[in-house]
C-alpha cells in the first residue's frame, strides 16, 4: 500500500499563551500544498515493525521515535484486535525535515492510512484523526488536506471554502529549526495572545473564498515569525529577496525556517523560483500549488 500526504503552509498562525498541557492554544489556518511525502507499507512478520527512510530524509532516525513507525504501532495497539500485526514501512521524503511544513506529521498521516488499508482495519476517518492528534498537532490536517481552520492545539479542524489555485514558491533553508525551540523563544519574547485575540479576520476568509491572491497576500500572518527570525536572522534576507523578485507576499512557514512566497500566477512563480535559488542560505527552491487533497492511497504502480 502506497500513500502520499502533503506538506502545509500556515496562512494565518495566531498563538496564545502557553497552557498547562505544554501546548499553546492556536488559531491555525492551514493550506495543503503539492509537496508530498510517500509512505509504502509492505507486509512483515507479526510483531515486526520497521521503517526505512529514503529521499531528502537526512537527520530522521529509523528507531522507535520515528513518527511513521510510532503511527503504525499506535494503530496496531488501538485498532489491531488480538491478531499480532507487522509492517515494513518505506518513507520517501520530499518535504524538508525540520522545515516548518509538517513533514513528520505528513509521514505519520500517510503511515496511519497505509497500515489501516494493509491490515484491512475498520477505522473511520475521525478515528484516524484522533489517533493522529496523539502523534502530533498537525497530523489530523495532513489526513484532511485542502484548506482548514485549526483550533485547540491546531488539531480541531473545520474545512474552509476556497476557489481556484494559489501559486507558491518555497525556499528551503540549509539548516532546520526545532519547533519546540521556536515556541520557547516565542514565550521568552512574551508575545502570547489573550483568548479574545485568537480570531481570523473576515478579510482573510473572503480572499480565500474568492480566490483573490492579491487580497490574500495582505492578510497572511504568522505570530511565530518574530521568534523564528530571532533565532535565524538570515531568513529576513530571503523574505526580502522574494518580495524584490515580485512575490505578492512572503512569510515564514509555521515555525520555519522554510519561507513561503505567494505569487500572482504561474509565470510570476517561475520568475521568483528561478532567481531565488541563488540567494545565500537557500538550499532548494520548490514551486507548489495549493490547496491539494490530504493523505491518499496511490496505485501501487505509481
Ligand atoms: O505536536 P507536535 O509534536 O507537532 O509539536 C511539537 C512541539 O511544538 C510541542 O512539543 C510543543 O513544544 C510545541 N507546540 C506548542 N503548541 C502547539 C503545537 C506545538 O507549544 N499548539
PDB file of N, CA and C in Angstrom, residues 187-252:
ATOM      1  N   UNK A 187       7.762  32.345  23.792  1.00  0.00           N
ATOM      2  CA  UNK A 187       7.392  32.574  25.196  1.00  0.00           C
ATOM      3  C   UNK A 187       8.324  33.598  25.835  1.00  0.00           C
ATOM      4  N   UNK A 188       9.629  33.460  25.539  1.00  0.00           N
ATOM      5  CA  UNK A 188      10.600  34.396  26.120  1.00  0.00           C
ATOM      6  C   UNK A 188      10.320  35.831  25.659  1.00  0.00           C
ATOM      7  N   UNK A 189       9.857  35.977  24.430  1.00  0.00           N
ATOM      8  CA  UNK A 189       9.540  37.310  23.907  1.00  0.00           C
ATOM      9  C   UNK A 189       8.220  37.831  24.483  1.00  0.00           C
ATOM     10  N   UNK A 190       7.458  36.936  25.141  1.00  0.00           N
ATOM     11  CA  UNK A 190       6.203  37.334  25.811  1.00  0.00           C
ATOM     12  C   UNK A 190       5.117  37.765  24.856  1.00  0.00           C
ATOM     13  N   UNK A 191       5.002  37.058  23.737  1.00  0.00           N
ATOM     14  CA  UNK A 191       4.074  37.510  22.699  1.00  0.00           C
ATOM     15  C   UNK A 191       2.722  36.778  22.685  1.00  0.00           C
ATOM     16  N   UNK A 192       2.475  35.867  23.632  1.00  0.00           N
ATOM     17  CA  UNK A 192       1.235  35.075  23.591  1.00  0.00           C
ATOM     18  C   UNK A 192      -0.021  35.947  23.594  1.00  0.00           C
ATOM     19  N   UNK A 193      -0.979  35.613  22.751  1.00  0.00           N
ATOM     20  CA  UNK A 193      -2.213  36.404  22.660  1.00  0.00           C
ATOM     21  C   UNK A 193      -3.193  36.053  23.769  1.00  0.00           C
ATOM     22  N   UNK A 194      -4.056  37.008  24.112  1.00  0.00           N
ATOM     23  CA  UNK A 194      -5.173  36.725  25.018  1.00  0.00           C
ATOM     24  C   UNK A 194      -6.233  35.963  24.216  1.00  0.00           C
ATOM     25  N   UNK A 195      -7.083  35.162  24.911  1.00  0.00           N
ATOM     26  CA  UNK A 195      -8.064  34.339  24.179  1.00  0.00           C
ATOM     27  C   UNK A 195      -8.902  35.138  23.191  1.00  0.00           C
ATOM     28  N   UNK A 196      -9.302  36.374  23.572  1.00  0.00           N
ATOM     29  CA  UNK A 196     -10.182  37.162  22.672  1.00  0.00           C
ATOM     30  C   UNK A 196      -9.436  37.658  21.427  1.00  0.00           C
ATOM     31  N   UNK A 197      -8.101  37.531  21.442  1.00  0.00           N
ATOM     32  CA  UNK A 197      -7.319  37.965  20.259  1.00  0.00           C
ATOM     33  C   UNK A 197      -7.066  36.817  19.276  1.00  0.00           C
ATOM     34  N   UNK A 198      -7.593  35.632  19.606  1.00  0.00           N
ATOM     35  CA  UNK A 198      -7.366  34.471  18.733  1.00  0.00           C
ATOM     36  C   UNK A 198      -8.509  34.357  17.729  1.00  0.00           C
ATOM     37  N   UNK A 199      -8.446  35.168  16.690  1.00  0.00           N
ATOM     38  CA  UNK A 199      -9.532  35.208  15.727  1.00  0.00           C
ATOM     39  C   UNK A 199      -8.984  35.536  14.336  1.00  0.00           C
ATOM     40  N   UNK A 200      -9.508  34.840  13.315  1.00  0.00           N
ATOM     41  CA  UNK A 200      -9.047  35.095  11.946  1.00  0.00           C
ATOM     42  C   UNK A 200      -9.914  36.179  11.309  1.00  0.00           C
ATOM     43  N   UNK A 201      -9.304  37.213  10.714  1.00  0.00           N
ATOM     44  CA  UNK A 201     -10.120  38.288  10.128  1.00  0.00           C
ATOM     45  C   UNK A 201     -11.000  37.809   8.973  1.00  0.00           C
ATOM     46  N   UNK A 202     -12.191  38.416   8.847  1.00  0.00           N
ATOM     47  CA  UNK A 202     -13.110  38.065   7.757  1.00  0.00           C
ATOM     48  C   UNK A 202     -12.471  38.286   6.394  1.00  0.00           C
ATOM     49  N   UNK A 203     -11.589  39.322   6.295  1.00  0.00           N
ATOM     50  CA  UNK A 203     -10.950  39.641   5.006  1.00  0.00           C
ATOM     51  C   UNK A 203     -10.158  38.448   4.488  1.00  0.00           C
ATOM     52  N   UNK A 204      -9.547  37.715   5.402  1.00  0.00           N
ATOM     53  CA  UNK A 204      -8.747  36.545   5.004  1.00  0.00           C
ATOM     54  C   UNK A 204      -9.663  35.448   4.450  1.00  0.00           C
ATOM     55  N   UNK A 205     -10.754  35.185   5.156  1.00  0.00           N
ATOM     56  CA  UNK A 205     -11.703  34.172   4.692  1.00  0.00           C
ATOM     57  C   UNK A 205     -12.304  34.572   3.338  1.00  0.00           C
ATOM     58  N   UNK A 206     -12.587  35.882   3.161  1.00  0.00           N
ATOM     59  CA  UNK A 206     -13.156  36.362   1.894  1.00  0.00           C
ATOM     60  C   UNK A 206     -12.173  36.181   0.750  1.00  0.00           C
ATOM     61  N   UNK A 207     -10.893  36.473   1.006  1.00  0.00           N
ATOM     62  CA  UNK A 207      -9.868  36.345  -0.038  1.00  0.00           C
ATOM     63  C   UNK A 207      -9.759  34.888  -0.486  1.00  0.00           C
ATOM     64  N   UNK A 208      -9.886  33.963   0.449  1.00  0.00           N
ATOM     65  CA  UNK A 208      -9.816  32.532   0.099  1.00  0.00           C
ATOM     66  C   UNK A 208     -11.045  32.119  -0.693  1.00  0.00           C
ATOM     67  N   UNK A 209     -12.214  32.622  -0.246  1.00  0.00           N
ATOM     68  CA  UNK A 209     -13.469  32.245  -0.904  1.00  0.00           C
ATOM     69  C   UNK A 209     -13.492  32.719  -2.351  1.00  0.00           C
ATOM     70  N   UNK A 210     -12.924  33.915  -2.591  1.00  0.00           N
ATOM     71  CA  UNK A 210     -12.957  34.461  -3.952  1.00  0.00           C
ATOM     72  C   UNK A 210     -11.719  34.076  -4.751  1.00  0.00           C
ATOM     73  N   UNK A 211     -10.740  33.456  -4.122  1.00  0.00           N
ATOM     74  CA  UNK A 211      -9.529  33.043  -4.836  1.00  0.00           C
ATOM     75  C   UNK A 211      -8.671  34.226  -5.248  1.00  0.00           C
ATOM     76  N   UNK A 212      -8.739  35.320  -4.463  1.00  0.00           N
ATOM     77  CA  UNK A 212      -8.049  36.559  -4.810  1.00  0.00           C
ATOM     78  C   UNK A 212      -6.656  36.578  -4.157  1.00  0.00           C
ATOM     79  N   UNK A 213      -5.625  36.275  -4.966  1.00  0.00           N
ATOM     80  CA  UNK A 213      -4.270  36.153  -4.411  1.00  0.00           C
ATOM     81  C   UNK A 213      -3.774  37.482  -3.843  1.00  0.00           C
ATOM     82  N   UNK A 214      -4.100  38.595  -4.511  1.00  0.00           N
ATOM     83  CA  UNK A 214      -3.636  39.911  -4.013  1.00  0.00           C
ATOM     84  C   UNK A 214      -4.240  40.227  -2.651  1.00  0.00           C
ATOM     85  N   UNK A 215      -5.542  39.959  -2.518  1.00  0.00           N
ATOM     86  CA  UNK A 215      -6.202  40.216  -1.234  1.00  0.00           C
ATOM     87  C   UNK A 215      -5.639  39.279  -0.160  1.00  0.00           C
ATOM     88  N   UNK A 216      -5.391  38.027  -0.551  1.00  0.00           N
ATOM     89  CA  UNK A 216      -4.840  37.066   0.414  1.00  0.00           C
ATOM     90  C   UNK A 216      -3.460  37.526   0.895  1.00  0.00           C
ATOM     91  N   UNK A 217      -2.674  38.060  -0.047  1.00  0.00           N
ATOM     92  CA  UNK A 217      -1.306  38.488   0.288  1.00  0.00           C
ATOM     93  C   UNK A 217      -1.298  39.491   1.441  1.00  0.00           C
ATOM     94  N   UNK A 218      -2.299  40.368   1.470  1.00  0.00           N
ATOM     95  CA  UNK A 218      -2.355  41.391   2.512  1.00  0.00           C
ATOM     96  C   UNK A 218      -2.786  40.848   3.864  1.00  0.00           C
ATOM     97  N   UNK A 219      -3.234  39.601   3.901  1.00  0.00           N
ATOM     98  CA  UNK A 219      -3.806  39.043   5.131  1.00  0.00           C
ATOM     99  C   UNK A 219      -2.968  37.943   5.768  1.00  0.00           C
ATOM    100  N   UNK A 220      -1.897  37.506   5.083  1.00  0.00           N
ATOM    101  CA  UNK A 220      -1.087  36.406   5.625  1.00  0.00           C
ATOM    102  C   UNK A 220      -0.399  36.867   6.908  1.00  0.00           C
ATOM    103  N   UNK A 221      -0.398  36.014   7.911  1.00  0.00           N
ATOM    104  CA  UNK A 221       0.215  36.432   9.178  1.00  0.00           C
ATOM    105  C   UNK A 221       0.706  35.236   9.987  1.00  0.00           C
ATOM    106  N   UNK A 222       1.879  35.362  10.562  1.00  0.00           N
ATOM    107  CA  UNK A 222       2.441  34.282  11.376  1.00  0.00           C
ATOM    108  C   UNK A 222       3.034  34.831  12.671  1.00  0.00           C
ATOM    109  N   UNK A 223       2.386  34.536  13.801  1.00  0.00           N
ATOM    110  CA  UNK A 223       2.881  35.007  15.106  1.00  0.00           C
ATOM    111  C   UNK A 223       4.254  34.433  15.453  1.00  0.00           C
ATOM    112  N   UNK A 224       4.613  33.279  14.872  1.00  0.00           N
ATOM    113  CA  UNK A 224       5.903  32.668  15.224  1.00  0.00           C
ATOM    114  C   UNK A 224       7.068  33.262  14.423  1.00  0.00           C
ATOM    115  N   UNK A 225       6.752  34.131  13.446  1.00  0.00           N
ATOM    116  CA  UNK A 225       7.821  34.640  12.569  1.00  0.00           C
ATOM    117  C   UNK A 225       8.893  35.388  13.361  1.00  0.00           C
ATOM    118  N   UNK A 226       8.456  36.223  14.304  1.00  0.00           N
ATOM    119  CA  UNK A 226       9.432  37.022  15.054  1.00  0.00           C
ATOM    120  C   UNK A 226      10.410  36.118  15.813  1.00  0.00           C
ATOM    121  N   UNK A 227       9.873  35.072  16.452  1.00  0.00           N
ATOM    122  CA  UNK A 227      10.743  34.150  17.201  1.00  0.00           C
ATOM    123  C   UNK A 227      11.672  33.391  16.255  1.00  0.00           C
ATOM    124  N   UNK A 228      11.135  32.957  15.107  1.00  0.00           N
ATOM    125  CA  UNK A 228      11.967  32.222  14.140  1.00  0.00           C
ATOM    126  C   UNK A 228      13.074  33.125  13.596  1.00  0.00           C
ATOM    127  N   UNK A 229      12.740  34.392  13.314  1.00  0.00           N
ATOM    128  CA  UNK A 229      13.746  35.327  12.781  1.00  0.00           C
ATOM    129  C   UNK A 229      14.773  35.699  13.842  1.00  0.00           C
ATOM    130  N   UNK A 230      14.340  35.701  15.094  1.00  0.00           N
ATOM    131  CA  UNK A 230      15.263  35.977  16.187  1.00  0.00           C
ATOM    132  C   UNK A 230      16.320  34.879  16.280  1.00  0.00           C
ATOM    133  N   UNK A 231      15.882  33.626  16.067  1.00  0.00           N
ATOM    134  CA  UNK A 231      16.827  32.501  16.104  1.00  0.00           C
ATOM    135  C   UNK A 231      17.630  32.409  14.810  1.00  0.00           C
ATOM    136  N   UNK A 232      17.051  32.872  13.720  1.00  0.00           N
ATOM    137  CA  UNK A 232      17.709  32.762  12.402  1.00  0.00           C
ATOM    138  C   UNK A 232      17.580  34.064  11.622  1.00  0.00           C
ATOM    139  N   UNK A 233      18.356  35.105  12.013  1.00  0.00           N
ATOM    140  CA  UNK A 233      18.215  36.417  11.371  1.00  0.00           C
ATOM    141  C   UNK A 233      18.449  36.375   9.864  1.00  0.00           C
ATOM    142  N   UNK A 234      19.212  35.381   9.400  1.00  0.00           N
ATOM    143  CA  UNK A 234      19.487  35.280   7.955  1.00  0.00           C
ATOM    144  C   UNK A 234      18.216  35.121   7.111  1.00  0.00           C
ATOM    145  N   UNK A 235      17.133  34.643   7.749  1.00  0.00           N
ATOM    146  CA  UNK A 235      15.903  34.415   6.977  1.00  0.00           C
ATOM    147  C   UNK A 235      15.288  35.714   6.465  1.00  0.00           C
ATOM    148  N   UNK A 236      15.551  36.834   7.150  1.00  0.00           N
ATOM    149  CA  UNK A 236      14.916  38.086   6.712  1.00  0.00           C
ATOM    150  C   UNK A 236      15.418  38.476   5.323  1.00  0.00           C
ATOM    151  N   UNK A 237      16.664  38.116   5.013  1.00  0.00           N
ATOM    152  CA  UNK A 237      17.192  38.412   3.677  1.00  0.00           C
ATOM    153  C   UNK A 237      16.429  37.611   2.609  1.00  0.00           C
ATOM    154  N   UNK A 238      16.158  36.342   2.929  1.00  0.00           N
ATOM    155  CA  UNK A 238      15.400  35.501   1.987  1.00  0.00           C
ATOM    156  C   UNK A 238      14.002  36.079   1.762  1.00  0.00           C
ATOM    157  N   UNK A 239      13.358  36.507   2.874  1.00  0.00           N
ATOM    158  CA  UNK A 239      12.000  37.052   2.765  1.00  0.00           C
ATOM    159  C   UNK A 239      11.992  38.321   1.903  1.00  0.00           C
ATOM    160  N   UNK A 240      12.970  39.194   2.140  1.00  0.00           N
ATOM    161  CA  UNK A 240      13.073  40.438   1.361  1.00  0.00           C
ATOM    162  C   UNK A 240      13.317  40.154  -0.114  1.00  0.00           C
ATOM    163  N   UNK A 241      14.216  39.233  -0.362  1.00  0.00           N
ATOM    164  CA  UNK A 241      14.593  38.896  -1.737  1.00  0.00           C
ATOM    165  C   UNK A 241      13.360  38.436  -2.535  1.00  0.00           C
ATOM    166  N   UNK A 242      12.526  37.619  -1.915  1.00  0.00           N
ATOM    167  CA  UNK A 242      11.318  37.137  -2.600  1.00  0.00           C
ATOM    168  C   UNK A 242      10.416  38.289  -3.013  1.00  0.00           C
ATOM    169  N   UNK A 243      10.267  39.272  -2.114  1.00  0.00           N
ATOM    170  CA  UNK A 243       9.412  40.426  -2.445  1.00  0.00           C
ATOM    171  C   UNK A 243      10.041  41.257  -3.555  1.00  0.00           C
ATOM    172  N   UNK A 244      11.365  41.445  -3.503  1.00  0.00           N
ATOM    173  CA  UNK A 244      12.057  42.190  -4.581  1.00  0.00           C
ATOM    174  C   UNK A 244      11.834  41.516  -5.931  1.00  0.00           C
ATOM    175  N   UNK A 245      11.746  40.197  -5.902  1.00  0.00           N
ATOM    176  CA  UNK A 245      11.613  39.451  -7.157  1.00  0.00           C
ATOM    177  C   UNK A 245      10.168  39.419  -7.677  1.00  0.00           C
ATOM    178  N   UNK A 246       9.257  40.026  -6.902  1.00  0.00           N
ATOM    179  CA  UNK A 246       7.891  40.168  -7.412  1.00  0.00           C
ATOM    180  C   UNK A 246       6.848  39.306  -6.716  1.00  0.00           C
ATOM    181  N   UNK A 247       7.220  38.602  -5.645  1.00  0.00           N
ATOM    182  CA  UNK A 247       6.197  37.852  -4.907  1.00  0.00           C
ATOM    183  C   UNK A 247       5.205  38.841  -4.289  1.00  0.00           C
ATOM    184  N   UNK A 248       3.924  38.453  -4.203  1.00  0.00           N
ATOM    185  CA  UNK A 248       2.917  39.321  -3.592  1.00  0.00           C
ATOM    186  C   UNK A 248       3.128  39.435  -2.088  1.00  0.00           C
ATOM    187  N   UNK A 249       3.622  38.359  -1.492  1.00  0.00           N
ATOM    188  CA  UNK A 249       3.866  38.348  -0.045  1.00  0.00           C
ATOM    189  C   UNK A 249       4.870  37.264   0.269  1.00  0.00           C
ATOM    190  N   UNK A 250       5.579  37.468   1.369  1.00  0.00           N
ATOM    191  CA  UNK A 250       6.495  36.417   1.810  1.00  0.00           C
ATOM    192  C   UNK A 250       6.247  36.170   3.284  1.00  0.00           C
ATOM    193  N   UNK A 251       6.339  34.920   3.701  1.00  0.00           N
ATOM    194  CA  UNK A 251       6.154  34.636   5.125  1.00  0.00           C
ATOM    195  C   UNK A 251       6.947  33.404   5.542  1.00  0.00           C
ATOM    196  N   UNK A 252       7.255  33.385   6.837  1.00  0.00           N
ATOM    197  CA  UNK A 252       7.874  32.190   7.404  1.00  0.00           C
ATOM    198  C   UNK A 252       6.777  31.149   7.510  1.00  0.00           C
TER     199      UNK A 252
END
